[in-house]
Every structure is written in structure tokens, then in C-alpha cells.
Tab-separated table of C-alpha atoms in Angstrom:
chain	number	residue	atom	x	y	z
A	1	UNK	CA	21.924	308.541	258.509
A	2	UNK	CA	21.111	305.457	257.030
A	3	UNK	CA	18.112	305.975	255.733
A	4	UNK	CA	19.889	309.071	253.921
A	5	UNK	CA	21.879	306.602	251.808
A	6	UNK	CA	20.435	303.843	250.883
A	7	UNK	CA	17.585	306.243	249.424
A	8	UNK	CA	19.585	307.821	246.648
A	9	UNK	CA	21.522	304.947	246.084
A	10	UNK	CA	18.298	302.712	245.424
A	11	UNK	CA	17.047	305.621	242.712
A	12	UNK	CA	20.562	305.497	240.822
A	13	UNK	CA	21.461	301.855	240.848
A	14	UNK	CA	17.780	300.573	240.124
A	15	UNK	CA	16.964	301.284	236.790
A	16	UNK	CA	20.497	300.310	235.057
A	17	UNK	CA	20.368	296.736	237.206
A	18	UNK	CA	20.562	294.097	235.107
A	19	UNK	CA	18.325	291.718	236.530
A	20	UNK	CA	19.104	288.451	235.106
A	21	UNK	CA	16.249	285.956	234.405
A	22	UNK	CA	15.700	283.019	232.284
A	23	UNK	CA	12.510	282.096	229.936
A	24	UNK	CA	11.397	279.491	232.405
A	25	UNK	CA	11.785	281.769	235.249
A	26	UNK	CA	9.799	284.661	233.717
A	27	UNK	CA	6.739	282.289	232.569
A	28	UNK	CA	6.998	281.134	236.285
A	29	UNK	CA	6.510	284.058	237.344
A	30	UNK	CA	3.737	286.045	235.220
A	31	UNK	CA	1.550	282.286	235.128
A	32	UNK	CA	1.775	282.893	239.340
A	33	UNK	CA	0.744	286.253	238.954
A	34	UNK	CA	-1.695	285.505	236.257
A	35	UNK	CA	-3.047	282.744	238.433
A	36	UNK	CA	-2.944	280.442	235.606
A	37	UNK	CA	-0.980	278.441	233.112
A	38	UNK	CA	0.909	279.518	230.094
A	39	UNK	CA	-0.358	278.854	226.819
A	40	UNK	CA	1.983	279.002	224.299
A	41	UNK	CA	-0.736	278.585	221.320
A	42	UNK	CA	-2.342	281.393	223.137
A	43	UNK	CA	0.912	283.432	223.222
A	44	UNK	CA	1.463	282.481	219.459
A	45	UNK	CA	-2.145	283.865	218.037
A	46	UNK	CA	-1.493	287.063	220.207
A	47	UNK	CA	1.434	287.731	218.684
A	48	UNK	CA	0.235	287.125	214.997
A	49	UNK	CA	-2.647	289.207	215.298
A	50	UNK	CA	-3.855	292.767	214.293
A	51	UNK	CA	-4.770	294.232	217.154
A	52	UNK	CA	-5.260	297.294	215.703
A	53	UNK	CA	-6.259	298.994	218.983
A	54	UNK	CA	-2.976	300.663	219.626
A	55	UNK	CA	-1.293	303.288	217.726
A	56	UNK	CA	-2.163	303.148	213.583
A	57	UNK	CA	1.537	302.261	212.689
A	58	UNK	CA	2.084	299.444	214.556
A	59	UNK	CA	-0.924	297.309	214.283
A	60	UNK	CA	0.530	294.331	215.618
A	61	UNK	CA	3.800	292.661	217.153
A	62	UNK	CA	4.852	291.161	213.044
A	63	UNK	CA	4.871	294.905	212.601
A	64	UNK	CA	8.867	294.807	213.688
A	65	UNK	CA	9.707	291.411	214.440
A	66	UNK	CA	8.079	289.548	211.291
A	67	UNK	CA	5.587	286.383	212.098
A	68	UNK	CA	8.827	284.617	212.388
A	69	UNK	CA	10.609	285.108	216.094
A	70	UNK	CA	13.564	283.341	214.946
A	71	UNK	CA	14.151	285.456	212.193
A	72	UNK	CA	15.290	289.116	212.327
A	73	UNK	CA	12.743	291.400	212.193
A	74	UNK	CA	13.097	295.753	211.000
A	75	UNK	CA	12.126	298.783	213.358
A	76	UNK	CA	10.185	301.335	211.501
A	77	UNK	CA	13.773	303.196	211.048
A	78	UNK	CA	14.732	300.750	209.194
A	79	UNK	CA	17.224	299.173	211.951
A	80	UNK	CA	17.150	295.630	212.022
A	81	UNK	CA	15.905	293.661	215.014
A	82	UNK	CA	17.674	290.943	216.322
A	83	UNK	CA	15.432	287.549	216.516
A	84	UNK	CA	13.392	287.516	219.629
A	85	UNK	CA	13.497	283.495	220.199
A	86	UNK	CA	15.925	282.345	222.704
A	87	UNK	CA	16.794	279.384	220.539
A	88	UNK	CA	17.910	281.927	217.744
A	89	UNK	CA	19.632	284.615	220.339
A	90	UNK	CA	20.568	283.523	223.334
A	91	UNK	CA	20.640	287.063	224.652
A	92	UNK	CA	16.346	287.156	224.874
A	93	UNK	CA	14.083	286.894	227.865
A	94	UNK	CA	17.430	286.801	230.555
A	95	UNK	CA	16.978	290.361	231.704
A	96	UNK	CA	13.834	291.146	233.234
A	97	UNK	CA	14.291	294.806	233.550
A	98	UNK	CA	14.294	294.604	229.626
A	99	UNK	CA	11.657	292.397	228.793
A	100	UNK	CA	9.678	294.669	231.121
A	101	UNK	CA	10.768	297.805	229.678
A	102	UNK	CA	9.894	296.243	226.202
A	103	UNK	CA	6.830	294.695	226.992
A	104	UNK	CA	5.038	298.145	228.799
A	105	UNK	CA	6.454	299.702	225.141
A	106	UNK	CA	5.035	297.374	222.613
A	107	UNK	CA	1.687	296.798	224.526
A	108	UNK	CA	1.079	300.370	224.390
A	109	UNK	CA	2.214	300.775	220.578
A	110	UNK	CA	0.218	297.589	219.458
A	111	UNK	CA	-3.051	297.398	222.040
A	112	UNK	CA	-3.087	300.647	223.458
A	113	UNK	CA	-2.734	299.275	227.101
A	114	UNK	CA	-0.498	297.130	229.050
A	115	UNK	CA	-0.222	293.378	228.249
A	116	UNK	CA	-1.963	291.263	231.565
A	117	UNK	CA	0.503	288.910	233.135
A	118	UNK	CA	-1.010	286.651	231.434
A	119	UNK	CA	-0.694	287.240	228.232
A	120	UNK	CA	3.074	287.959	229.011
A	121	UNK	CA	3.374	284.377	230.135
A	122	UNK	CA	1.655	283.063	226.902
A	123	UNK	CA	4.311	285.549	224.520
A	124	UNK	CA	7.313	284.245	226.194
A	125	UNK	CA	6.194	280.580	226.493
A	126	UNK	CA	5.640	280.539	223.194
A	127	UNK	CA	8.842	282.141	222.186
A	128	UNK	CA	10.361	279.985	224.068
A	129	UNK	CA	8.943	276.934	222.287
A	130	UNK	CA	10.224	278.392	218.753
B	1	UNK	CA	24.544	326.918	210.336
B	2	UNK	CA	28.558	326.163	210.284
B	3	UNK	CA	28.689	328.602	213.088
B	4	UNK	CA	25.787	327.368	215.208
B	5	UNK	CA	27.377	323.750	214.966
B	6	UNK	CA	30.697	324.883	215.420
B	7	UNK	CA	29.618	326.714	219.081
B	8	UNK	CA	27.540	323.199	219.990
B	9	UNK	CA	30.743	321.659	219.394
B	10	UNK	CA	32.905	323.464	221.130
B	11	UNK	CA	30.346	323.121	224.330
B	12	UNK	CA	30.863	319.503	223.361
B	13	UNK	CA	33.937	319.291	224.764
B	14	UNK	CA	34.393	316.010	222.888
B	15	UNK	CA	34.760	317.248	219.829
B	16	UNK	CA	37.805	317.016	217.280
B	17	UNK	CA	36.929	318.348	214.127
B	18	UNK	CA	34.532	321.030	212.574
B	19	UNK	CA	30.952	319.750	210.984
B	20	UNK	CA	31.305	320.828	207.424
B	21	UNK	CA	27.319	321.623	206.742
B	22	UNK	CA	27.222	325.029	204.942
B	23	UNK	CA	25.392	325.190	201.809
B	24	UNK	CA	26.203	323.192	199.238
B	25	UNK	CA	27.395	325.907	196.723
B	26	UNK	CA	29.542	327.772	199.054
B	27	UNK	CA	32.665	325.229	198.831
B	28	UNK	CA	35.141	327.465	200.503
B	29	UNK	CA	37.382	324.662	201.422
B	30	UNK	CA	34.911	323.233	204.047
B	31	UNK	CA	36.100	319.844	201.760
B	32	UNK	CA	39.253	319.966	202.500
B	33	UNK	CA	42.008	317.472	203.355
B	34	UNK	CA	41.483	316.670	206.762
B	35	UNK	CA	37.780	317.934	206.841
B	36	UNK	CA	36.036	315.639	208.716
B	37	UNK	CA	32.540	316.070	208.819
B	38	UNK	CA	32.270	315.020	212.665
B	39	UNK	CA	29.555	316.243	215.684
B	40	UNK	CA	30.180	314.730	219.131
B	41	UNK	CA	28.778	311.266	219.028
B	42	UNK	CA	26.851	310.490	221.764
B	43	UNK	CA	29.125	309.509	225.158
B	44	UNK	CA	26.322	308.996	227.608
B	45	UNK	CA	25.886	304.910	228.333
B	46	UNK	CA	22.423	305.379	229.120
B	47	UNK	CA	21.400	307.588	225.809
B	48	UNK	CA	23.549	305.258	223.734
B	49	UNK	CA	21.708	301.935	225.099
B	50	UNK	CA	18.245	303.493	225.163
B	51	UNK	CA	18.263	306.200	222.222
B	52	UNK	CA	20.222	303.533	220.025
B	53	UNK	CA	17.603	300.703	220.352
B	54	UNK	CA	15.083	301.454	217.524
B	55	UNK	CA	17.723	303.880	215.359
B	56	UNK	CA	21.662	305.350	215.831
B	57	UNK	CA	21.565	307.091	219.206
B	58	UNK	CA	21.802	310.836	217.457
B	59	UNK	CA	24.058	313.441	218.414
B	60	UNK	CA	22.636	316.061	220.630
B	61	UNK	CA	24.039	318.348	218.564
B	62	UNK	CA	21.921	318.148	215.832
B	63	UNK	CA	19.016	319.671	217.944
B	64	UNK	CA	18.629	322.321	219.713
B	65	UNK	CA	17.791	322.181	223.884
B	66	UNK	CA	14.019	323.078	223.318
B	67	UNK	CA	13.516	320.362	221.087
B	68	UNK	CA	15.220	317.685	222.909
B	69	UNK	CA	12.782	318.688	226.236
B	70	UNK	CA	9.772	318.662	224.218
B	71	UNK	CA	10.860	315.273	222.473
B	72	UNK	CA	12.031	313.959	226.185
B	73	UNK	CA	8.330	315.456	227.772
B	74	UNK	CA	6.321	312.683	225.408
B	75	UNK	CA	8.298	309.339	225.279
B	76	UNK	CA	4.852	307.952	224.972
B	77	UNK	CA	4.473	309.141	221.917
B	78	UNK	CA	7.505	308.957	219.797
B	79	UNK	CA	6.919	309.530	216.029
B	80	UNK	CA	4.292	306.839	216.365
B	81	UNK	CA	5.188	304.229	218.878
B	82	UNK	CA	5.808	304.350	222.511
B	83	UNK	CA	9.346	305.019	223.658
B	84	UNK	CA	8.686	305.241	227.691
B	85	UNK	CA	11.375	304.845	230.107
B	86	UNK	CA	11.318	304.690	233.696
B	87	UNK	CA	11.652	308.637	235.085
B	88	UNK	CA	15.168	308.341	236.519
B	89	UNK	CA	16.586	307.099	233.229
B	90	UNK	CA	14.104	309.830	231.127
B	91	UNK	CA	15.541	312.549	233.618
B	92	UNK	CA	19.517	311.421	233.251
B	93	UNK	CA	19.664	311.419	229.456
B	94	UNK	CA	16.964	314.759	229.400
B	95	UNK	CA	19.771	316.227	231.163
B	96	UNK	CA	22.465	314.713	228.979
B	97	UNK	CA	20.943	316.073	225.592
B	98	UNK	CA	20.336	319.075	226.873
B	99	UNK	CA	23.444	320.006	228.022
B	100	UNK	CA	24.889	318.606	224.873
B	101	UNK	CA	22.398	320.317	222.317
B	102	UNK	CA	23.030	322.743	219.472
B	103	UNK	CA	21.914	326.054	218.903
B	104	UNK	CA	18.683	326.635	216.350
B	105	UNK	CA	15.112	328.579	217.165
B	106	UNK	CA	12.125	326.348	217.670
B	107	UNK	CA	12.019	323.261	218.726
B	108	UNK	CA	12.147	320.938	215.625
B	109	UNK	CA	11.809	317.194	216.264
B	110	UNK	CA	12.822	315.988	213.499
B	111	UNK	CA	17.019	316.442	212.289
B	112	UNK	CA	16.294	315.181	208.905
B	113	UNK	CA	13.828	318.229	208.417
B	114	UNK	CA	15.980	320.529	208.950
B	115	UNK	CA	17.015	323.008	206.345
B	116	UNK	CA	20.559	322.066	206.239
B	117	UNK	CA	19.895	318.373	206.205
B	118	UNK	CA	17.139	318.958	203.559
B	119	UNK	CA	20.208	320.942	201.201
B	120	UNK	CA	22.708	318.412	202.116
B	121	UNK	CA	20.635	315.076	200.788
B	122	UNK	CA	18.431	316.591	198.396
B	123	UNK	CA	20.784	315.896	194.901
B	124	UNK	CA	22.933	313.448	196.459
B	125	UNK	CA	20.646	309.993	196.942
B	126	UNK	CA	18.915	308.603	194.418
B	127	UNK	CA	15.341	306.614	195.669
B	128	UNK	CA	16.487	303.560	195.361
B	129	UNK	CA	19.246	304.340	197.871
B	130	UNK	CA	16.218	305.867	200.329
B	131	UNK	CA	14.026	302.825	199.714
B	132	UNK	CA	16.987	300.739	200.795
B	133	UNK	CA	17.591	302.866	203.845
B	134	UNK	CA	14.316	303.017	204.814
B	135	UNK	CA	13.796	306.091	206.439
B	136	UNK	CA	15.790	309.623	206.145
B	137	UNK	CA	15.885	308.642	209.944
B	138	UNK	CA	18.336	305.588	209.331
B	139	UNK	CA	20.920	307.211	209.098
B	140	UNK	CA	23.340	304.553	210.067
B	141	UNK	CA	22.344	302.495	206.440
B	142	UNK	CA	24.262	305.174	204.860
B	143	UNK	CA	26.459	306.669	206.883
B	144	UNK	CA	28.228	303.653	208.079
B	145	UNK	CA	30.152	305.667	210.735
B	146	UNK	CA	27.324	307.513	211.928
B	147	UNK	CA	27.460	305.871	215.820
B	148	UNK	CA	30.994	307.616	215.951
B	149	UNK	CA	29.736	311.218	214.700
B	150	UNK	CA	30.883	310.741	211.623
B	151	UNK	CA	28.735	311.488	208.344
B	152	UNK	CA	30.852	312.573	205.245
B	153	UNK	CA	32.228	308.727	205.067
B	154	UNK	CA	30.381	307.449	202.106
């Protein structure tokens, strides 16, 4: 009988759970599973470059969010993108379900494949430097 | 057209006023007083938050239920970029548009290629007023009540 709930409760609550996080907390966690340091200088030159291996629109992360993070950056649409630095919007990188969700998006648009834990941990320590 | 929104807004259920979108030349009264050109803005919290990130979450309405499955089927592949969501979520707002959608043959991805849409805009924005919108897909830029269903507010 048990088992019975807690199954479809698990599939409805999971994926609108906010699960709150901090910067320091998510570079904590994708350096462990990583197995190394962040790099924020690393994090920065991923982020500025041209990947060009994803999809032809979106060649790299400036593509929508400028070279800038603590300026506002445009979707394709047109729709303006809040700043992704912490210091500029203190609403970034405290909901782990989102920076997830954003990060299995983006890598996809801009590389073509998911972003290693590493280079997760590099992005947001770098971000969170700005 | 008039008719075929008028039907996906009375399924609506949400709905208050008529979408005024017949042809241009045929004015019979469809600008009157009161005329609000309103579809059922979107009421779902999880198609507003996820379909409103990158654009205005847009009515269901506007599309019919084929096209929203087919769009809903390839979330990796969104006019160019990937907008993936976990499968619960993709399922509940799937089900959501569907159930909300308009009437219309095919399954046309795109609202702002639609023939309507095409008659509505075509002699009323000048390119400079695209250019600053962006997109025909931005529809918020110029329709500054466009998260609330409305559109004849400029």
C-alpha cells in the first residue's frame, strides 16, 4: 500500500521541486563529481567561445546572454534575458533543478552534447566571480 | 477562421470575448465597441513557466491539436535550439495544449505563418517596427498585453 503512494507522488512532485542551491554549493558539487577543481578562467573562455559544434544558430553561449553575464542578454525571439551573474540577479544558480534544466538545453544548442561536470563547475565559478 | 476560433474558445472555457480575426476587408462590426480581440491566455503554471521562458507562453488556441503533438514530440529541436524538458513536465503541458487547441487542418508550427496572421500584419507594421521586435514570434514587443490573450491593444 505504501509502495502504491509514494510512487505517483514522487513522479508529480519531482519535476516542479524547487531545489534550492547556492553558487558555492553547485561548484562543490560538479568539482566532486568532476574530480577536480573549478577553474573559473576555464569557465570564462568556454563561455566566450564558438563552439560551433552544436546547432548553426547558436554557435556559442554570447549567442543569448552577450560576452557580458552581468548584462542582459536577448533570446533569438527577441525576449530579453535577465543577467546570468549572481552579483547582477540574485535569482541565478539557487535552483538546481533549473540550472540543470538549462544547462542539458544550452549544451545541446551550443556543443551538440552535454556539458561534463566539469565544465559546469568552471561556467558557474566563473559566473560567480563576475 | 472567426468561426474556428470562436469554437476553440468556447472549449476554452476561459474565455470572455470573441477573437476578432476575419479578413481585413470584411469589417462587419468585428471592431466594435467592446470588441476585444482576446483567445484564452494560457492558465496552465507549468506551460506558462516553461513555454514563457524564451518567448510569451502562446495560447493554445492559436494551433491546432496536431500541431501542438508534433511540436511537443521534438523539444529537442525547437525552431533551432533545444527546448527539452523532463517527460512528466513534456507529458502535463502536451496534454494541456492539446486539450486547449484550436481547430485548423495540418499541423502548422508556426502561428505567425498562418494565413490569418499573415492578412492581419501584412499592411499594418512597418520594418522598422519588425526589426525592433525582432521576430514575428515576439509577439509580446508589440502586443504589450499579449501574456493576458490580448492582441488588438496597440
Amino acid at each position: 500500500m505504501k509502495y502504491l503512494l509514494i510512487v505517483p507522488a514522487l513522479l508529480i512532485a519531482t519535476p516542479a521541486l524547487a531545489q534550492s542551491t547556492s553558487p558555492s554549493d553547485l561548484i562543490q558539487r560538479y568539482s566532486a563529481e568532476a574530480g577536480r577543481a573549478a577553474d573559473a578562467g576555464r569557465g570564462k573562455s568556454f563561455f566566450l567561445a564558438n563552439h560551433g559544434s552544436g546547432k548553426p544558430d547558436t554557435p556559442s553561449c554570447t549567442t543569448c546572454h552577450t560576452k557580458n553575464p552581468r548584462s542582459a542578454g536577448k533570446a533569438r525571439t527577441g525576449k530579453t534575458i535577465d543577467p546570468l551573474a549572481p552579483s547582477a540577479n540574485g535569482a541565478r544558480l539557487t535552483d538546481l533543478a533549473k540550472v540543470e534544466k538549462w544547462f542539458r538545453r544550452n549544451c545541446d544548442s551550443v556543443l551538440g552534447r552535454s556539458c561534463t561536470a566539469g565544465e559546469k563547475a568552471d561556467v558557474v565559478a566563473w559566473l560567480a566571480s563576475q | 477562421m472567426y468561426r474556428m476560433l470562436l469554437a476553440a474558445a468556447t472549449a476554452g472555457a476561459i474565455i470572455l470575448t470573441v477573437p476578432a480575426l476575419a479578413d481585413d476587408d470584411d469589417d462587419r462590426g468585428r471592431r466594435g465597441d467592446d470588441h476585444h480581440t482576446r483567445v484564452s491566455a494560457v492558465t496552465h503554471a507549468a506551460t506558462k513557466a516553461e513555454c514563457g521562458a524564451c518567448h510569451i507562453a502562446y495560447p493554445a488556441g492559436f494551433l491546432p491539436a496536431a500541431s501542438w503533438r508534433k511540436m511537443m514530440g521534438d523539444l529537442d529541436n525547437h525552431f533551432g535550439e533545444s527546448a527539452a524538458l523532463d517527460e512528466a513536465t513534456r507529458a502535463d503541458i502536451q496534454a494541456y495544449l492539446v486539450s486547449h487547441a484550436g481547430r485548423g487542418s495540418g499541423a502548422p508550427q508556426r502561428i505567425s505563418e498562418l494565413r490569418w496572421f499573415v492578412d492581419e500584419h501584412r499592411d499594418e507594421v512597418s520594418r522598422r517596427e519588425l526589426a525592433r521586435a525582432g521576430s514575428w514570434a515576439n509577439c509580446g514587443e508589440c502586443h504589450r498585453g499579449a501574456e493576458r490573450g490580448y492582441f488588438d491593444d496597440d
